[in-house]
Coordinates of N, CA and C and ligand atoms in Angstrom, one line a residue:
X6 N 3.5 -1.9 -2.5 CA 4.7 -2.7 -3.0 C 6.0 -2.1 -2.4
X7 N 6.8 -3.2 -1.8 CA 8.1 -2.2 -1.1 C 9.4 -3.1 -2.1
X8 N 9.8 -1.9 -2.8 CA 11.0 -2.1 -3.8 C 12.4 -1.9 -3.3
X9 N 13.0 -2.7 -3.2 CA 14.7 -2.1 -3.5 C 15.0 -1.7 -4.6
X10 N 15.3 -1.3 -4.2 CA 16.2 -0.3 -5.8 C 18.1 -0.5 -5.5
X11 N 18.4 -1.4 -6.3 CA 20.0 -1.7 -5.8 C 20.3 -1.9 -7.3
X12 N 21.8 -1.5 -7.2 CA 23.2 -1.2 -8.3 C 24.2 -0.4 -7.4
X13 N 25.3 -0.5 -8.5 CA 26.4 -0.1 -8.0 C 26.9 1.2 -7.8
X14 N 27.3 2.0 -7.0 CA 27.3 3.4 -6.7 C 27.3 3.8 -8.4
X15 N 26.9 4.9 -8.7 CA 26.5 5.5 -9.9 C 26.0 5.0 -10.7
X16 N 25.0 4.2 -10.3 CA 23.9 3.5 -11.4 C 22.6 3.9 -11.9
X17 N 22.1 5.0 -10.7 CA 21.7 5.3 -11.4 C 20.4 5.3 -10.2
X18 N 20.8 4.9 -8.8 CA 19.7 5.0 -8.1 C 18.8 5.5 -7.3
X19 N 19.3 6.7 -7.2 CA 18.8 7.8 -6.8 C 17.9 8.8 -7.9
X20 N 18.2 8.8 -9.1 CA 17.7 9.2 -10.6 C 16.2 8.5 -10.3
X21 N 16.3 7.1 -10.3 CA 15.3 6.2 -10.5 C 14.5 6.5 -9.5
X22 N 14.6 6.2 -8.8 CA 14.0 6.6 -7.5 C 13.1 7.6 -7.6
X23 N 13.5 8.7 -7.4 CA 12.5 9.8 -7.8 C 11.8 9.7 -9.1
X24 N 11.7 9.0 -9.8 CA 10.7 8.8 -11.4 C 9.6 7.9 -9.9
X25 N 10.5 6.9 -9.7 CA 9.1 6.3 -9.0 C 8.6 6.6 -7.9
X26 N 8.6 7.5 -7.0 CA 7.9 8.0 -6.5 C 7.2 9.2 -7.2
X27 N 7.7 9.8 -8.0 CA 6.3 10.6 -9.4 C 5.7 9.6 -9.5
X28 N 5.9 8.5 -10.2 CA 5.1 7.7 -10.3 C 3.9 6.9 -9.3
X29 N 4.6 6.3 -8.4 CA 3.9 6.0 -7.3 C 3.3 6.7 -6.1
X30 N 4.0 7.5 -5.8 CA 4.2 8.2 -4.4 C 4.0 6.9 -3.3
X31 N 5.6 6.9 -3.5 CA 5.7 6.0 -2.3 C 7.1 6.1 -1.3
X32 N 6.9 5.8 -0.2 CA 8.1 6.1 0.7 C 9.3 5.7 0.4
X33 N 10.3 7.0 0.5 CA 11.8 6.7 -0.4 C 12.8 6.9 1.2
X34 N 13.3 5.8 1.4 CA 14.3 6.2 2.1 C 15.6 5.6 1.3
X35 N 16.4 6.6 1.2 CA 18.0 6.5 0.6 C 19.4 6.7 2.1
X36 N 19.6 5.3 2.3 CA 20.2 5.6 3.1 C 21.4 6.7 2.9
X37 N 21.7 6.8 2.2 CA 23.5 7.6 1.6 C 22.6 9.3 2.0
X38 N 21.3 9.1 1.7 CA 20.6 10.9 2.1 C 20.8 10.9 3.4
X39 N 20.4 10.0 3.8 CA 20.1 10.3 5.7 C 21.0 10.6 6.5
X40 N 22.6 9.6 5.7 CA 23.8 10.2 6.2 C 24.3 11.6 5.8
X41 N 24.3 11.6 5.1 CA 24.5 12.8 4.7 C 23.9 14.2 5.3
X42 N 22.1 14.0 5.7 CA 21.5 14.7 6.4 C 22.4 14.6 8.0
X43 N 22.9 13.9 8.4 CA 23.4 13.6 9.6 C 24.6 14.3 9.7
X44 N 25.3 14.5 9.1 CA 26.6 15.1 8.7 C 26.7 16.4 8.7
X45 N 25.3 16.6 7.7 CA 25.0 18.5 7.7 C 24.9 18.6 9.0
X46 N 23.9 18.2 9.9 CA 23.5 18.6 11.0 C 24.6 18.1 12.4
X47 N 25.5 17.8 12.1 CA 26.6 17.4 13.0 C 26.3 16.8 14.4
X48 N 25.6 15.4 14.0 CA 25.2 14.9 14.9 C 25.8 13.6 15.3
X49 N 25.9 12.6 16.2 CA 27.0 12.1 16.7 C 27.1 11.0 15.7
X50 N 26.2 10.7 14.7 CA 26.1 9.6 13.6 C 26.4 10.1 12.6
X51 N 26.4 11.2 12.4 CA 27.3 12.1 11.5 C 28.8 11.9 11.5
X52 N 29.0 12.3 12.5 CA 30.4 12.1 13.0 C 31.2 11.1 12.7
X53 N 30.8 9.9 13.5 CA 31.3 8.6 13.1 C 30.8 8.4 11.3
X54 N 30.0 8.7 10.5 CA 29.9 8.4 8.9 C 30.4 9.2 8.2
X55 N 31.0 10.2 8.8 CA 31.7 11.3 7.7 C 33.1 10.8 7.3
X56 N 33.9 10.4 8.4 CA 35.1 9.8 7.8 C 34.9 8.2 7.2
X57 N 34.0 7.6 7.1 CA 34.2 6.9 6.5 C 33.3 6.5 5.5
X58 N 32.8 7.5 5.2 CA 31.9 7.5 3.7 C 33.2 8.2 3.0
X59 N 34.0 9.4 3.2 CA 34.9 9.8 2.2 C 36.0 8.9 2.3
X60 N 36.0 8.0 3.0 CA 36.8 6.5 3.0 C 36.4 6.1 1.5
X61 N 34.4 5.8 1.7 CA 34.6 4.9 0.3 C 33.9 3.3 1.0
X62 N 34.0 3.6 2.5 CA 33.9 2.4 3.2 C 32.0 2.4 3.4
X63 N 31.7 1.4 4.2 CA 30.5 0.8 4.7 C 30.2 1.2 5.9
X64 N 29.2 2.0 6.5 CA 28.8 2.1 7.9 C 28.3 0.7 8.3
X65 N 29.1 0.3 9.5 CA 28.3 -0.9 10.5 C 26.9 -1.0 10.3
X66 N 26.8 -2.1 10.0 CA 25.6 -2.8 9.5 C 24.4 -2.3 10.7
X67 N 25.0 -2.9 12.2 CA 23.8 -2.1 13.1 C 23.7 -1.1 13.3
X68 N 24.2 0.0 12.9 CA 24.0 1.4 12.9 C 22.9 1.5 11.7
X69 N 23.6 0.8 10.7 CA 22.5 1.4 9.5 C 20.9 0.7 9.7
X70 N 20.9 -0.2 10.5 CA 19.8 -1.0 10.2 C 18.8 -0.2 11.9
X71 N 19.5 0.2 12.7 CA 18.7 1.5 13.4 C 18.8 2.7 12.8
X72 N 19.2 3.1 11.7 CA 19.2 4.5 11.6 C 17.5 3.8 10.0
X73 N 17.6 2.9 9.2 CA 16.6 2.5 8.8 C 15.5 2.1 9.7
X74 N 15.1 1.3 10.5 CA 14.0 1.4 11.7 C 13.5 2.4 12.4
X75 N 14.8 3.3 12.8 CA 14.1 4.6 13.2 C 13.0 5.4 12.3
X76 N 13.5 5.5 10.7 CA 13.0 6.1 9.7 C 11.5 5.3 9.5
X77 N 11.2 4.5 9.5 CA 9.9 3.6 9.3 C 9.5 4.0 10.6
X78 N 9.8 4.2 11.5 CA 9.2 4.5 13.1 C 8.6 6.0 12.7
X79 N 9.2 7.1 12.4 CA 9.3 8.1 12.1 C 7.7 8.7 11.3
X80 N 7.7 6.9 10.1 CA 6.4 7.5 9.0 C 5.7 6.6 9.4
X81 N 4.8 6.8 9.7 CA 3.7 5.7 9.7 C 2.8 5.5 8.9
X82 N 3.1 6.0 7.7 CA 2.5 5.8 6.6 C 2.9 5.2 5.9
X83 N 4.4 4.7 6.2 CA 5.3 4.2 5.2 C 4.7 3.1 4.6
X84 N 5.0 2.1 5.4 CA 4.3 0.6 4.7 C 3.3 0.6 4.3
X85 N 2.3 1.7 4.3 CA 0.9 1.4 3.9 C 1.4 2.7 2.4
X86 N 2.3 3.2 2.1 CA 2.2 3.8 0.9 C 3.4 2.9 -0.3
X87 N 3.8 1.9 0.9 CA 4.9 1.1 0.2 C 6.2 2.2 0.0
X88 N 7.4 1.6 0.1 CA 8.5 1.6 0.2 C 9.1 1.7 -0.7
X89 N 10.4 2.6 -1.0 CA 11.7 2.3 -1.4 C 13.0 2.4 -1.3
X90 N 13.6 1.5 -1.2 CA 14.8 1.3 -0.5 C 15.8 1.5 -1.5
X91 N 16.4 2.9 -1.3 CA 17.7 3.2 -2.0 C 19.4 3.1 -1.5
X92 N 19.9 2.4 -1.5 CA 21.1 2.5 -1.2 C 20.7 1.5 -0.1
X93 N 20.1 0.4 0.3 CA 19.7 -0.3 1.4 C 19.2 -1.8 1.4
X94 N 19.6 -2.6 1.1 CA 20.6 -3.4 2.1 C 21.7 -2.8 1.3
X95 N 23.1 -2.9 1.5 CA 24.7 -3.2 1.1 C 24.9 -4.1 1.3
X96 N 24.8 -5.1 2.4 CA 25.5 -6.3 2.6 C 24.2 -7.3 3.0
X97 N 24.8 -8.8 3.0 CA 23.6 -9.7 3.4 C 23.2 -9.6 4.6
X98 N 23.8 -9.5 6.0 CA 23.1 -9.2 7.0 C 22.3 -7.9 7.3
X99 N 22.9 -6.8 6.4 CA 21.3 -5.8 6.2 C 19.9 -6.5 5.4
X100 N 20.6 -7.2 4.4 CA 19.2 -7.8 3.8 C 18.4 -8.7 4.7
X101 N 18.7 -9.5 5.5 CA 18.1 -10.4 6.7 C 17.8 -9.6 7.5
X102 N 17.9 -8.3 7.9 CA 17.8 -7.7 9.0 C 16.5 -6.8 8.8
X103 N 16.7 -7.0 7.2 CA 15.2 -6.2 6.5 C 14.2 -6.9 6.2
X104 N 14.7 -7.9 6.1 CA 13.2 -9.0 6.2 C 12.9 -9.0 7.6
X105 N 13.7 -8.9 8.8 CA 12.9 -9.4 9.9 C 12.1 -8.0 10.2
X106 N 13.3 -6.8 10.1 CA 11.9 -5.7 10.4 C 10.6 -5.9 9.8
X107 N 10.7 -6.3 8.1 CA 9.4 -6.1 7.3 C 8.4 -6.9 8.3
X108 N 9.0 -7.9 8.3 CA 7.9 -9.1 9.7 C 7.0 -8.5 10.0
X109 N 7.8 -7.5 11.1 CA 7.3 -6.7 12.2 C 6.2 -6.1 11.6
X110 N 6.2 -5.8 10.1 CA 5.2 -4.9 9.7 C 3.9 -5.8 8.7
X111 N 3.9 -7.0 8.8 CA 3.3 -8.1 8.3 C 3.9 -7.8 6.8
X112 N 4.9 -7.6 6.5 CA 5.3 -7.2 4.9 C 6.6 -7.6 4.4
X113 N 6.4 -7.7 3.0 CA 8.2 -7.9 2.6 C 8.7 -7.2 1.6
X114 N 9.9 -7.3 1.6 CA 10.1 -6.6 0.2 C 9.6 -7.6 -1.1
X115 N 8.8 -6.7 -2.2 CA 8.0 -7.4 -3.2 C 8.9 -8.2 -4.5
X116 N 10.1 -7.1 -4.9 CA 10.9 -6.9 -6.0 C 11.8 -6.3 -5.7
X117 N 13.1 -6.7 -6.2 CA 14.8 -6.1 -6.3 C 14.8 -5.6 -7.8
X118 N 15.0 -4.1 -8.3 CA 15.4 -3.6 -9.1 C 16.5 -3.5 -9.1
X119 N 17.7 -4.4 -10.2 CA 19.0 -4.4 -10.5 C 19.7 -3.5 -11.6
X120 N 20.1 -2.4 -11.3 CA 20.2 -1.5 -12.3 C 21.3 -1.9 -12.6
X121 N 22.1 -2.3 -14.0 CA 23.5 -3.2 -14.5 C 23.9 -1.9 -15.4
X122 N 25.0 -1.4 -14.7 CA 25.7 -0.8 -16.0 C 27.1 -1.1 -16.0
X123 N 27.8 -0.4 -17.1 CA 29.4 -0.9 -17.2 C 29.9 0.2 -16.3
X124 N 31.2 -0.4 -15.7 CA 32.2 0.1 -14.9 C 32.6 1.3 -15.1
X125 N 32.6 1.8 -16.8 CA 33.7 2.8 -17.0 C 32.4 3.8 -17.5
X126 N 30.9 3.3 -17.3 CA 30.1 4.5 -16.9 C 29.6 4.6 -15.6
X127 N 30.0 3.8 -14.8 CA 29.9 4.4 -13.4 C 31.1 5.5 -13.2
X128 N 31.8 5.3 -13.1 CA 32.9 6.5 -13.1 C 33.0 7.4 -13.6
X129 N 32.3 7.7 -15.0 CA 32.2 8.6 -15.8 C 31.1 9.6 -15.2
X130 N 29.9 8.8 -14.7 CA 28.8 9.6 -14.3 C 29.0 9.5 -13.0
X131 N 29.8 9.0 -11.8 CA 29.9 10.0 -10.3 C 31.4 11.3 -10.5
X132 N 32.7 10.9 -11.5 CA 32.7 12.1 -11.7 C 32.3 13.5 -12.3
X133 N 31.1 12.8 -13.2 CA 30.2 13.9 -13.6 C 29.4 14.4 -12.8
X134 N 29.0 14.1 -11.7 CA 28.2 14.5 -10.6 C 29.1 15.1 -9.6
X135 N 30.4 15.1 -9.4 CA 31.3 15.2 -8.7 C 31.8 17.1 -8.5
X136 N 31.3 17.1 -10.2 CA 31.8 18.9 -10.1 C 30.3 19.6 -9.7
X137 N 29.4 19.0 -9.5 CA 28.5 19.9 -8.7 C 27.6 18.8 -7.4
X138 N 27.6 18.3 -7.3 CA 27.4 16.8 -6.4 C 27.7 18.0 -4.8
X139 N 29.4 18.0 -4.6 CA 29.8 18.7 -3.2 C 30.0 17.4 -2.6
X140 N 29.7 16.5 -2.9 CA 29.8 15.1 -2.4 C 31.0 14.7 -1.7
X141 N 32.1 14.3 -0.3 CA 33.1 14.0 -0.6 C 33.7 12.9 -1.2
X142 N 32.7 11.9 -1.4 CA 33.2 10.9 -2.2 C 33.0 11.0 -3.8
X143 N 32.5 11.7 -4.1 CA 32.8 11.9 -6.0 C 33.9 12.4 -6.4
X144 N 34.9 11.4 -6.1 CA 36.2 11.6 -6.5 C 37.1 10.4 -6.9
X145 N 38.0 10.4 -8.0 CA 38.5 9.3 -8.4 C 39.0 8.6 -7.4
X146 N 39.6 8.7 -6.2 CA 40.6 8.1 -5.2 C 39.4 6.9 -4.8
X147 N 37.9 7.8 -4.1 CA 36.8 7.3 -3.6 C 36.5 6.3 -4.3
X148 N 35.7 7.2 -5.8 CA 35.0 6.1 -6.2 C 35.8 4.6 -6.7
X149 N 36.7 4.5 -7.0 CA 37.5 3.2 -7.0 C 36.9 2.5 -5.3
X150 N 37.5 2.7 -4.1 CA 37.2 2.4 -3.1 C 35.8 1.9 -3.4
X151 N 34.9 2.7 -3.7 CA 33.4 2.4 -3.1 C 33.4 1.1 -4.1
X152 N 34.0 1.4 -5.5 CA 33.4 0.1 -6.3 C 34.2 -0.8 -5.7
X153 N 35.2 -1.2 -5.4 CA 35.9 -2.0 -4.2 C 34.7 -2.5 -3.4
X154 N 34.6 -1.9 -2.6 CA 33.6 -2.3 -1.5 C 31.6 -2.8 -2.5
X155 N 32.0 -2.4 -3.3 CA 30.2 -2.7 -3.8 C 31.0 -4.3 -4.6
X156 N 31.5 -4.8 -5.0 CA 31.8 -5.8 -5.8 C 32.3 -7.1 -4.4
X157 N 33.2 -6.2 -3.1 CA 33.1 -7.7 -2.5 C 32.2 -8.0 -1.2
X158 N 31.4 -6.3 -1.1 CA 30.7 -6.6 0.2 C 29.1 -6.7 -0.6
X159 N 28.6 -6.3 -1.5 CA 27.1 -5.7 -2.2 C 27.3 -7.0 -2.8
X160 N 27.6 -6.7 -3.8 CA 27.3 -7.7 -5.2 C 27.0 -9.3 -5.1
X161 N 27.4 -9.5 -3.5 CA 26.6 -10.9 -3.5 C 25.3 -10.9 -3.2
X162 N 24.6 -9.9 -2.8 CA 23.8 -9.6 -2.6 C 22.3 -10.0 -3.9
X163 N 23.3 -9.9 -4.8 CA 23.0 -10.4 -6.3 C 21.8 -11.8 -6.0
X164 N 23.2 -12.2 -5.8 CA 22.7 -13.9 -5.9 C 21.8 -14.0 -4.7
X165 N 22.3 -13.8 -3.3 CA 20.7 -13.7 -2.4 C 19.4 -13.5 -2.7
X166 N 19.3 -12.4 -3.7 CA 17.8 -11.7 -3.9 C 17.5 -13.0 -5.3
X167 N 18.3 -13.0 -6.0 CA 18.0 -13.9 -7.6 C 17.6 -15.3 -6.6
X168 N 17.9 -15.9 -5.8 CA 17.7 -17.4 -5.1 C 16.1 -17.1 -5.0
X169 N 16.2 -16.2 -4.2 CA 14.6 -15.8 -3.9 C 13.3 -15.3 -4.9
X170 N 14.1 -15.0 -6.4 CA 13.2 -14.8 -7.2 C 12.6 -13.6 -7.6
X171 N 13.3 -12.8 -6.4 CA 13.1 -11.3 -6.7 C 13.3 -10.6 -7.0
X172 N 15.2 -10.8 -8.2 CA 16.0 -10.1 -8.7 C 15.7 -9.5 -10.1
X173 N 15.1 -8.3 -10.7 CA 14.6 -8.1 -12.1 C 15.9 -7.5 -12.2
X174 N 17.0 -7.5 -13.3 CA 17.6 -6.8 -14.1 C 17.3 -5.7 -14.8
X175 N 17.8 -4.7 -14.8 CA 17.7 -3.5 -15.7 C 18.7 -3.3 -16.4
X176 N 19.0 -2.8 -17.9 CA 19.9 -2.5 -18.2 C 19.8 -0.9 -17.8
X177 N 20.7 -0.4 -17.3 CA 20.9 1.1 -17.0 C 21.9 1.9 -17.0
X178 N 22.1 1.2 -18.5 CA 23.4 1.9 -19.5 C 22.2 3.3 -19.9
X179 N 21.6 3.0 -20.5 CA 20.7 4.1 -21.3 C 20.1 5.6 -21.0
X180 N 18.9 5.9 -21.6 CA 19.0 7.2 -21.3 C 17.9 7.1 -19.9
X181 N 17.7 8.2 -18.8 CA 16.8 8.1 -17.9 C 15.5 7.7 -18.0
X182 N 14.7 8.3 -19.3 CA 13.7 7.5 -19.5 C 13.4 5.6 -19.7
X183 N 14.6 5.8 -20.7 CA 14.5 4.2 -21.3 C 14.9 3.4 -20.3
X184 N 15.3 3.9 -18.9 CA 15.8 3.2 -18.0 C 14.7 2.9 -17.4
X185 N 13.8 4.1 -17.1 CA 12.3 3.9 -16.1 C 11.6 3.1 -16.8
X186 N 11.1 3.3 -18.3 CA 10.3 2.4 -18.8 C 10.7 0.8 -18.2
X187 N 11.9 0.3 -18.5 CA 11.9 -0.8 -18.6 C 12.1 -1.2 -16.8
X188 N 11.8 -0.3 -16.0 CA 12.2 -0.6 -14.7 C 10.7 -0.5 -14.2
X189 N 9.1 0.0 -15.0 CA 8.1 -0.2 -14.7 C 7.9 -1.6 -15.9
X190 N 8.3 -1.8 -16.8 CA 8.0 -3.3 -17.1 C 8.0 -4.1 -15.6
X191 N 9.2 -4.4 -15.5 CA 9.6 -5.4 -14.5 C 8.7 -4.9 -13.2
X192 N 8.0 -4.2 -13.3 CA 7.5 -3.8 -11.8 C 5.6 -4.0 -11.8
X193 N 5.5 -4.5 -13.1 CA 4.3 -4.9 -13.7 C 3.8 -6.2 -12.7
Ligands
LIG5 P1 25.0 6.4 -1.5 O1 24.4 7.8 -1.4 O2 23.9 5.4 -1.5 O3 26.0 6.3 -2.6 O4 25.8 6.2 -0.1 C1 27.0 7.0 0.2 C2 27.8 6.4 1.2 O5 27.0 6.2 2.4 C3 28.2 4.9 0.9 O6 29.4 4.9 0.2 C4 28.5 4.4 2.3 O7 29.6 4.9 2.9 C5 27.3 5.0 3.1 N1 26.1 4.1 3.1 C6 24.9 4.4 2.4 N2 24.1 3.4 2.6 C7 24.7 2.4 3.3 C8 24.4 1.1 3.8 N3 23.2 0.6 3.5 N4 25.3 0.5 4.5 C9 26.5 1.0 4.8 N5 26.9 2.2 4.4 C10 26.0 2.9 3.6

């Protein structure tokens, strides 16, 4: 089964993620890791994402969507242990861009896990993450920005996946567990 896992920066999707692969063991790529990995290692995609992740901003859609193909190139196990896509699509033309690779691999994405929480706990929990995170963007100036960018470039994203039938809601106000339970309901 290849899952997105999508919500709004500090929702909670990277947490989740790792329960389901304990659970599953299945392939986790987080795009926001890989940059990040790129950055440590000061590499020329590094470079160009470092100033504008502490922007707050969106890496070019065709950067992200080769730096995701490369990663499925990379495992060749991936699609056959099934997938999870964290932090991936952000915008509609990554989501179109992800069905056509899936093609490529006779597969699709199965389910959109929508993790919904309130505003004033997203901010509470990336500045909670912020004092040991190291992150440059866990910071109030940022995270405003990023929720900026998730509400008018992400969040239609909403309605594309729900047309399709694939959008499951989560509430992911609660505690980590009671979040996973009800994020293996919907995955039932
Ligand atoms: P995350 O770890 O998912 O919160 O991602 C951190 C940052 O990496 C985001 O704020 C963006 O700047 C960048 N990023 C991660 N994934 C994507 C993506 N799919 N498209 C564009 N930018 C991304």
């Amino acid at each position: 089964m290849n899952i997105v896992i999508f919500g709004a920066p500090g929702s909670g999707k990277g947490t989740q993620s790792q329960r389901l692969i304990d659970e599953y063991s299945l392939h986790h790529i987080s795009t926001g890791e890989l940059l990040r990995e790129h950055i440590a290692k000061g590499t020329d995609i590094g470079k160009v994402a470092d100033a504008i992740i502490s922007n707050g901003q969106l890496i070019p859609d065709n950067l992200m969507i080769e730096i995701l193909a490369d990663n499925l190139k990379q495992h060749p196990d991936a699609i056959e242990k099934g997938v999870i896509f964290d932090g991936f699509p952000r915008t509609i033309p990554q989501a179109q861009a992800l069905n056509e690779l899936l093609k490529e691999y006779d597969t699709e994405i199965h389910k959109v896990v929508g993790l919904e929480v309130a505003e004033d706990e997203l901010v509470r929990r990336m500045l909670e993450r912020g004092k040991s995170s190291g992150r440059a963007d866990d910071n109030i100036d940022t995270i405003q920005k990023r929720l900026n960018v998730y509400h008018k470039q992400t969040q239609p994203l909403c309605d594309y996946y729900k047309a399709s039938g694939k959008y499951h809601p989560v509430n992911g106000n609660g505690s980590v567990d009671e979040i996973f339970d009800e994020i293996k309901e919907k995955l039932k």
